[in-house]
């Protein structure tokens, strides 16, 4: 049978990895797919020294690949929203299947892209968009299809996890580690996407839609980054038996879906609390299976290429099948998506870590406890340190039981209004993941 012809758009970190893996493992890939997969065209702005493209035809115009009648599958690896959207929609309009690693594109324009793909009877595959090389989309969409998913929680930004790990383990500075992540090709073109949680929110949006059968709703995700974390809080968390991780949490509740990305204390003995460096991990809790954990490299040249090439194999296997009988893009049949709302952060529930800087006066602890109890907030543990030499203030660290964010915000406002409490109360959410 003739090989399937693929056009790779973008020969950066992931594009070069995809080309190299397709070439190196060509024979095994053909045995799995049932046909060879041949890169018939590449769109690139400049050569990539990590990749010997040989005699493969090259163009500088990505849209030429979408218009090339020879090409069966367009692999979109240029990133961004604008040109990538135009490229993908053009490829679909021309009847081509698409493989993409672009989480921003899928999270923001996925509903439109999937609708067009259905009209044209083509596949849009996007495994590499979430958690790099971990096949978590396939696991959620197919392997866990029996379950009502209760929650998904993941470390889904490799750069952020790399930064937090290096800072905690080696005491390195934030800019120093970020520069290394950029040099290694982990970081987004705009690294604020990594450190402010936007990249993780893109990925969480995709996971939540596949887990709960809801349309993609990136604009409703709550996003908080890692830039304000201090080494003091990392240390106090450790002393209380927790690790701070930048977590994406999607939880199904009777009222709606929680969709939130933020720094989170996790008990230090949980496997996911020990996921370090650029590694990602996603926990999925289903009513039948219980908790599962998927672990692997969340970014990088060949780990991400592994997911892109697996999607290509899937597309080749499914391209001759009847479109109605393929696995739906968002796991649930398109006419069976639910309108269960995404909850605003004020209605989300979690436990909290609070750090209060208080004057060393009698009765302060009683006032704090009274404010919390008046709002039904139960204290799980409390640690009070000695007064600090430079300002005489006493750090008071509390872990609470679960409470709705709205009540916690009210309590923090009341705490900050106390005469004996100085400065802002530090608040970090806590998830026990059990
Ligand atoms: N910037 C992303 C990360 C790349 O660090 O996880 C993979 O999506």
Coordinates of C-alpha atoms and ligand atoms in Angstrom, one line a residue:
X1 CA 0.0 0.0 0.0
X2 CA 1.2 3.5 -0.8
X3 CA 2.6 5.4 2.2
X4 CA 0.5 8.1 3.9
X5 CA 2.0 11.5 3.1
X6 CA 2.5 13.9 5.9
X7 CA 3.4 17.6 5.9
X8 CA 5.1 19.0 9.0
X9 CA 4.5 22.7 9.6
X10 CA 7.1 24.0 12.0
X11 CA 10.6 22.5 12.5
X12 CA 11.3 23.7 16.0
X13 CA 11.9 21.5 19.0
X14 CA 8.8 19.3 18.5
X15 CA 8.9 19.4 14.7
X16 CA 12.5 18.2 14.5
X17 CA 11.8 15.5 17.1
X18 CA 8.8 14.3 15.0
X19 CA 10.9 14.2 11.8
X20 CA 13.7 12.2 13.5
X21 CA 11.4 9.7 15.3
X22 CA 9.4 9.1 12.1
X23 CA 12.7 8.4 10.2
X24 CA 14.5 6.4 12.9
X25 CA 11.5 4.2 13.7
X26 CA 10.0 4.1 10.2
X27 CA 9.9 0.3 10.0
X28 CA 8.2 -0.3 13.4
X29 CA 5.8 2.6 12.8
X30 CA 4.7 1.1 9.4
X31 CA 4.2 -2.3 11.0
X32 CA 1.9 -0.7 13.6
X33 CA 0.1 1.6 11.2
X34 CA -0.3 -0.9 8.4
X35 CA 1.3 1.6 6.0
X36 CA 4.4 3.7 5.8
X37 CA 4.3 7.3 7.0
X38 CA 6.4 9.6 4.7
X39 CA 7.2 13.2 5.4
X40 CA 6.4 14.7 1.9
X41 CA 6.8 18.4 2.8
X42 CA 8.1 20.6 5.6
X43 CA 7.3 24.2 6.2
X44 CA 10.1 25.9 8.1
X45 CA 11.4 29.4 8.5
X46 CA 15.0 28.4 9.2
X47 CA 16.9 25.1 9.2
X48 CA 17.1 23.2 12.5
X49 CA 20.6 21.7 13.3
X50 CA 18.9 18.9 15.2
X51 CA 17.4 17.5 12.1
X52 CA 18.8 16.3 8.7
X53 CA 15.8 16.7 6.4
X54 CA 17.8 15.4 3.4
X55 CA 15.8 15.7 0.1
X56 CA 12.4 16.4 1.8
X57 CA 10.8 19.3 -0.1
X58 CA 10.9 22.5 2.1
X59 CA 8.7 25.6 1.9
X60 CA 8.6 28.7 4.0
X61 CA 4.8 29.0 3.6
X62 CA 2.8 26.8 6.0
X63 CA -0.4 27.4 4.1
X64 CA 1.2 25.8 1.0
X65 CA 1.3 22.5 3.0
X66 CA -2.5 22.8 3.7
X67 CA -3.1 23.4 0.0
X68 CA -0.7 20.7 -1.3
X69 CA -2.9 18.0 -2.9
X70 CA -0.2 15.4 -2.2
X71 CA -0.5 15.7 1.5
X72 CA -2.9 13.5 3.5
X73 CA -2.2 14.7 7.0
X74 CA -1.0 18.2 8.1
X75 CA 1.0 18.2 11.3
X76 CA 0.7 21.7 12.9
X77 CA 3.7 22.5 15.1
X78 CA 4.0 26.2 14.7
X79 CA 2.2 27.2 17.9
X80 CA 0.2 30.3 18.6
X81 CA -3.5 31.0 17.9
X82 CA -3.7 33.0 14.7
X83 CA -1.7 31.5 11.8
X84 CA -2.1 28.0 13.4
X85 CA -5.9 28.4 13.4
X86 CA -5.9 29.5 9.8
X87 CA -3.6 26.6 8.8
X88 CA -5.7 24.0 10.6
X89 CA -9.0 25.3 9.2
X90 CA -7.5 25.5 5.7
X91 CA -6.2 21.9 6.0
X92 CA -9.6 20.7 7.2
X93 CA -11.4 22.6 4.4
X94 CA -9.1 20.8 2.0
X95 CA -10.2 17.4 3.4
X96 CA -6.9 16.7 5.3
X97 CA -6.6 15.2 8.7
X98 CA -4.7 17.2 11.2
X99 CA -2.3 16.4 14.1
X100 CA -1.4 19.2 16.4
X101 CA 0.6 19.7 19.7
X102 CA -1.0 23.2 20.1
X103 CA -2.9 23.3 23.4
X104 CA -3.6 27.0 23.1
X105 CA -5.2 26.5 19.8
X106 CA -7.4 23.5 21.0
X107 CA -8.3 25.1 24.3
X108 CA -9.4 28.4 22.7
X109 CA -10.6 27.4 19.2
X110 CA -11.2 23.7 19.6
X111 CA -15.0 23.8 19.5
X112 CA -14.9 25.6 16.1
X113 CA -12.1 23.3 14.8
X114 CA -13.9 20.1 15.8
X115 CA -17.2 21.3 14.3
X116 CA -15.5 22.0 11.0
X117 CA -13.6 18.6 11.1
X118 CA -16.9 16.8 11.7
X119 CA -18.5 18.6 8.7
X120 CA -15.5 17.4 6.5
X121 CA -15.3 13.9 8.1
X122 CA -11.6 14.4 9.0
X123 CA -9.7 13.7 12.2
X124 CA -8.0 16.3 14.4
X125 CA -5.7 14.6 16.9
X126 CA -4.0 16.5 19.7
X127 CA -2.4 14.0 22.2
X128 CA 0.8 16.0 22.3
X129 CA -1.1 19.1 23.5
X130 CA -1.4 17.9 27.1
X131 CA 1.5 16.5 29.2
X132 CA 4.0 16.0 26.4
X133 CA 4.7 12.3 26.0
X134 CA 2.2 11.0 28.4
X135 CA -0.8 9.4 26.5
X136 CA -3.3 10.9 29.0
X137 CA -5.8 12.0 26.4
X138 CA -6.0 8.5 25.0
X139 CA -6.3 7.1 28.5
X140 CA -9.1 9.4 29.5
X141 CA -10.9 9.2 26.2
X142 CA -10.7 5.4 25.7
X143 CA -9.1 3.5 28.6
X144 CA -11.3 5.1 31.2
X145 CA -14.5 5.3 29.1
X146 CA -16.4 3.1 31.6
X147 CA -16.1 5.7 34.4
X148 CA -17.9 8.7 35.7
X149 CA -14.8 10.8 36.2
X150 CA -14.8 12.5 39.6
X151 CA -11.7 14.6 39.3
X152 CA -8.5 15.2 37.4
X153 CA -5.5 16.8 39.1
X154 CA -2.2 17.3 37.3
X155 CA 1.3 18.8 37.2
X156 CA 0.9 19.7 33.6
X157 CA 3.5 22.4 33.0
X158 CA 7.1 21.1 32.8
X159 CA 8.7 24.5 33.0
X160 CA 6.9 25.5 36.2
X161 CA 7.6 22.1 37.8
X162 CA 11.3 22.4 36.7
X163 CA 11.6 25.8 38.3
X164 CA 9.9 24.8 41.6
X165 CA 12.0 21.7 41.8
X166 CA 15.3 23.5 41.2
X167 CA 14.5 26.3 43.6
X168 CA 13.5 23.8 46.4
X169 CA 16.3 21.3 45.8
X170 CA 19.2 23.6 44.8
X171 CA 18.2 27.0 46.1
X172 CA 18.6 28.4 42.5
X173 CA 16.9 31.7 41.6
X174 CA 13.8 31.9 39.5
X175 CA 15.4 33.8 36.5
X176 CA 18.3 31.4 36.4
X177 CA 16.1 28.3 36.2
X178 CA 13.8 29.9 33.7
X179 CA 16.7 30.7 31.4
X180 CA 17.8 27.0 31.5
X181 CA 14.2 25.9 30.7
X182 CA 14.1 28.2 27.7
X183 CA 17.5 26.9 26.5
X184 CA 16.3 23.3 26.8
X185 CA 13.2 24.1 24.7
X186 CA 10.7 23.5 27.5
X187 CA 9.4 27.0 27.9
X188 CA 6.7 28.6 25.8
X189 CA 7.6 31.4 23.4
X190 CA 6.2 33.7 26.0
X191 CA 7.4 32.2 29.3
X192 CA 4.7 34.0 31.3
X193 CA 2.4 31.4 29.9
X194 CA 4.4 28.8 31.9
X195 CA 4.9 30.8 35.1
X196 CA 1.5 32.4 35.3
X197 CA -0.4 29.1 34.7
X198 CA -1.9 30.0 31.3
X199 CA -0.2 27.0 29.6
X200 CA -1.5 24.7 32.4
X201 CA -5.0 26.2 32.1
X202 CA -5.0 25.5 28.4
X203 CA -4.2 21.8 29.1
X204 CA -6.6 21.5 32.0
X205 CA -9.4 22.9 29.8
X206 CA -8.8 20.1 27.3
X207 CA -8.6 17.4 30.0
X208 CA -11.8 18.7 31.7
X209 CA -13.8 18.6 28.4
X210 CA -12.7 15.0 27.7
X211 CA -13.2 13.9 31.3
X212 CA -16.7 15.4 31.8
X213 CA -18.0 15.8 28.3
X214 CA -18.4 19.6 28.3
X215 CA -17.4 22.1 25.6
X216 CA -14.0 23.7 25.8
X217 CA -14.2 26.7 28.1
X218 CA -10.8 28.2 28.6
X219 CA -12.2 31.6 29.4
X220 CA -13.8 30.2 32.6
X221 CA -10.6 28.6 34.0
X222 CA -9.2 30.2 37.2
X223 CA -5.5 30.7 36.8
X224 CA -2.9 31.6 39.4
X225 CA 0.9 31.4 38.7
X226 CA 4.0 30.5 40.8
X227 CA 5.7 33.9 40.7
X228 CA 4.6 34.9 44.2
X229 CA 5.6 31.7 46.0
X230 CA 8.3 32.3 48.7
X231 CA 10.9 30.0 50.1
X232 CA 9.4 30.7 53.5
X233 CA 6.1 29.1 52.5
X234 CA 7.9 26.2 50.8
X235 CA 9.8 25.6 54.1
X236 CA 6.7 25.8 56.3
X237 CA 4.8 23.5 54.0
X238 CA 7.6 20.9 54.3
X239 CA 7.6 21.2 58.1
X240 CA 3.8 20.4 58.0
X241 CA 4.4 17.4 55.8
X242 CA 3.4 19.0 52.4
X243 CA 5.0 19.9 49.1
X244 CA 4.0 22.9 47.0
X245 CA 3.2 22.0 43.4
X246 CA 1.6 24.0 40.6
X247 CA -1.5 21.9 40.1
X248 CA -4.4 22.0 37.6
X249 CA -7.6 20.7 39.2
X250 CA -10.8 19.8 37.4
X251 CA -13.5 18.4 39.7
X252 CA -17.1 17.5 39.0
X253 CA -19.6 18.6 41.7
X254 CA -23.4 18.7 41.9
X255 CA -23.3 22.5 41.3
X256 CA -20.8 22.4 38.4
X257 CA -17.3 21.8 37.3
X258 CA -14.3 23.3 39.2
X259 CA -11.6 24.3 36.7
X260 CA -8.6 25.9 38.4
X261 CA -4.8 26.1 38.2
X262 CA -2.9 27.4 41.3
X263 CA 0.0 26.6 43.6
X264 CA -1.2 23.7 45.9
X265 CA 0.0 22.0 49.0
X266 CA -0.1 18.2 48.5
X267 CA 0.8 15.7 51.3
X268 CA 4.5 14.9 50.8
X269 CA 3.8 11.1 50.8
X270 CA 1.6 11.2 47.7
X271 CA 3.4 9.9 44.5
X272 CA 2.4 13.1 42.7
X273 CA 4.1 15.3 45.3
X274 CA 7.4 13.6 44.3
X275 CA 7.2 14.4 40.6
X276 CA 10.1 16.7 40.0
X277 CA 12.0 18.5 37.2
X278 CA 10.3 18.7 33.8
X279 CA 8.3 15.6 34.5
X280 CA 4.5 15.8 34.5
X281 CA 1.9 13.6 36.2
X282 CA -1.9 13.5 35.9
X283 CA -4.1 11.8 38.5
X284 CA -7.6 10.8 37.3
X285 CA -10.2 9.6 39.7
X286 CA -13.1 7.6 38.3
X287 CA -16.0 6.0 40.1
X288 CA -15.1 2.5 38.9
X289 CA -11.4 2.6 38.6
X290 CA -10.6 4.7 41.7
X291 CA -7.4 6.8 41.4
X292 CA -4.9 6.4 38.6
X293 CA -1.7 8.2 38.0
X294 CA 0.0 8.9 34.6
X295 CA 3.6 10.0 34.7
X296 CA 6.2 11.0 32.1
X297 CA 8.1 13.8 30.4
X298 CA 5.8 16.8 29.9
X299 CA 7.9 18.7 27.4
X300 CA 11.0 18.2 25.3
X301 CA 11.9 17.2 21.7
X302 CA 11.3 13.5 21.5
X303 CA 8.9 13.0 24.4
X304 CA 6.4 15.3 22.7
X305 CA 7.3 13.8 19.3
X306 CA 6.3 10.4 20.8
X307 CA 2.7 11.7 21.2
X308 CA 2.7 13.4 17.8
X309 CA 3.8 10.2 16.0
X310 CA 1.3 8.1 18.0
X311 CA -1.4 10.4 16.8
X312 CA -0.2 9.9 13.2
X313 CA -0.4 6.2 13.6
X314 CA -3.9 6.5 15.0
X315 CA -5.0 8.7 12.1
X316 CA -3.5 6.3 9.6
X317 CA -5.4 3.4 11.2
X318 CA -8.7 5.3 11.3
X319 CA -8.6 7.3 8.1
X320 CA -10.4 4.6 6.1
X321 CA -13.1 4.1 8.8
X322 CA -16.5 5.6 8.7
X323 CA -16.3 9.1 10.4
X324 CA -19.4 8.4 12.6
X325 CA -17.7 5.3 14.1
X326 CA -14.4 7.1 15.1
X327 CA -13.6 8.0 18.7
X328 CA -15.1 11.5 19.2
X329 CA -12.7 14.4 19.5
X330 CA -13.8 15.2 23.1
X331 CA -14.6 11.6 24.0
X332 CA -18.3 12.1 24.2
X333 CA -20.5 12.2 21.1
X334 CA -20.8 15.8 20.0
X335 CA -24.6 15.9 20.4
X336 CA -24.2 14.5 23.9
X337 CA -22.0 17.2 25.4
X338 CA -23.3 18.5 28.7
X339 CA -24.1 22.1 29.7
X340 CA -23.1 21.5 33.4
X341 CA -21.6 25.0 34.2
X342 CA -18.0 25.7 35.0
X343 CA -18.0 27.2 38.5
X344 CA -16.5 30.6 39.4
X345 CA -13.6 30.3 41.8
X346 CA -15.7 31.8 44.7
X347 CA -17.9 28.6 44.5
X348 CA -15.0 26.2 44.4
X349 CA -14.0 24.3 47.6
X350 CA -10.6 23.3 49.0
X351 CA -8.6 23.2 52.1
X352 CA -6.3 26.1 52.8
X353 CA -2.8 26.9 54.1
X354 CA -2.7 30.3 55.7
X355 CA 0.3 32.2 56.9
X356 CA -0.5 35.2 59.2
X357 CA 2.1 37.6 60.5
X358 CA 0.9 38.7 63.9
X359 CA 2.2 40.9 66.8
X360 CA 3.3 38.9 69.7
X361 CA 0.3 39.8 71.9
X362 CA -1.9 37.6 74.1
X363 CA -5.2 36.7 72.6
X364 CA -4.2 37.0 68.9
X365 CA -4.6 33.3 68.3
X366 CA -8.1 33.4 69.9
X367 CA -9.1 36.2 67.6
X368 CA -7.9 34.3 64.6
X369 CA -9.7 31.1 65.7
X370 CA -12.9 33.1 66.4
X371 CA -12.9 34.7 62.9
X372 CA -12.5 31.3 61.3
X373 CA -15.1 29.4 63.4
X374 CA -17.7 32.2 62.8
X375 CA -17.5 31.2 59.1
X376 CA -17.6 27.5 59.8
X377 CA -13.9 27.0 59.0
X378 CA -12.4 24.1 60.8
X379 CA -8.7 24.2 61.7
X380 CA -6.8 21.0 60.9
X381 CA -3.4 22.0 62.2
X382 CA -1.6 25.0 63.5
X383 CA 2.1 25.9 63.9
X384 CA 3.3 29.1 65.5
X385 CA 6.9 30.0 65.1
X386 CA 9.1 32.2 67.4
X387 CA 9.0 36.0 66.8
X388 CA 11.3 37.0 64.0
X389 CA 14.3 39.0 65.0
X390 CA 14.0 41.7 62.3
X391 CA 10.4 42.8 63.0
X392 CA 9.3 40.9 66.2
X393 CA 6.3 39.4 64.3
X394 CA 5.1 35.9 64.9
X395 CA 4.4 33.7 61.8
X396 CA 1.3 31.7 62.5
X397 CA 0.7 28.9 60.0
X398 CA -2.7 27.1 59.8
X399 CA -4.1 24.3 57.6
X400 CA -7.9 24.3 57.4
X401 CA -10.4 21.7 56.5
X402 CA -12.3 22.2 53.2
X403 CA -14.3 25.3 52.8
X404 CA -15.8 27.3 49.9
X405 CA -13.5 30.0 48.6
X406 CA -16.1 32.7 49.2
X407 CA -16.0 32.0 53.0
X408 CA -12.3 31.9 53.0
X409 CA -12.0 35.3 51.2
X410 CA -14.4 36.8 53.8
X411 CA -12.3 35.3 56.7
X412 CA -9.1 36.6 55.2
X413 CA -10.6 40.1 54.9
X414 CA -11.6 40.0 58.6
X415 CA -8.2 38.6 59.6
X416 CA -6.3 41.4 57.7
X417 CA -8.5 44.0 59.5
X418 CA -7.3 42.9 62.9
X419 CA -4.9 45.4 64.6
X420 CA -2.5 42.7 65.6
X421 CA -2.3 41.2 62.1
X422 CA 0.3 42.9 59.9
X423 CA 0.3 42.8 56.1
X424 CA -1.5 40.4 53.8
X425 CA -2.4 36.9 54.8
X426 CA -0.7 34.3 52.6
X427 CA -3.2 31.8 51.2
X428 CA -2.4 28.7 49.3
X429 CA -4.9 26.0 48.5
X430 CA -4.4 22.4 49.8
X431 CA -5.5 19.2 48.1
X432 CA -5.3 15.8 49.7
X433 CA -6.1 13.9 46.5
X434 CA -7.7 11.0 48.3
Ligands
LIG1 N1 5.9 25.0 28.0 C1 5.3 23.7 28.2 C2 5.7 23.1 29.5 C3 5.7 22.8 27.0 O1 6.7 23.6 30.0 O2 5.1 22.1 29.9 C4 4.9 21.6 26.9 O3 3.6 21.9 26.7

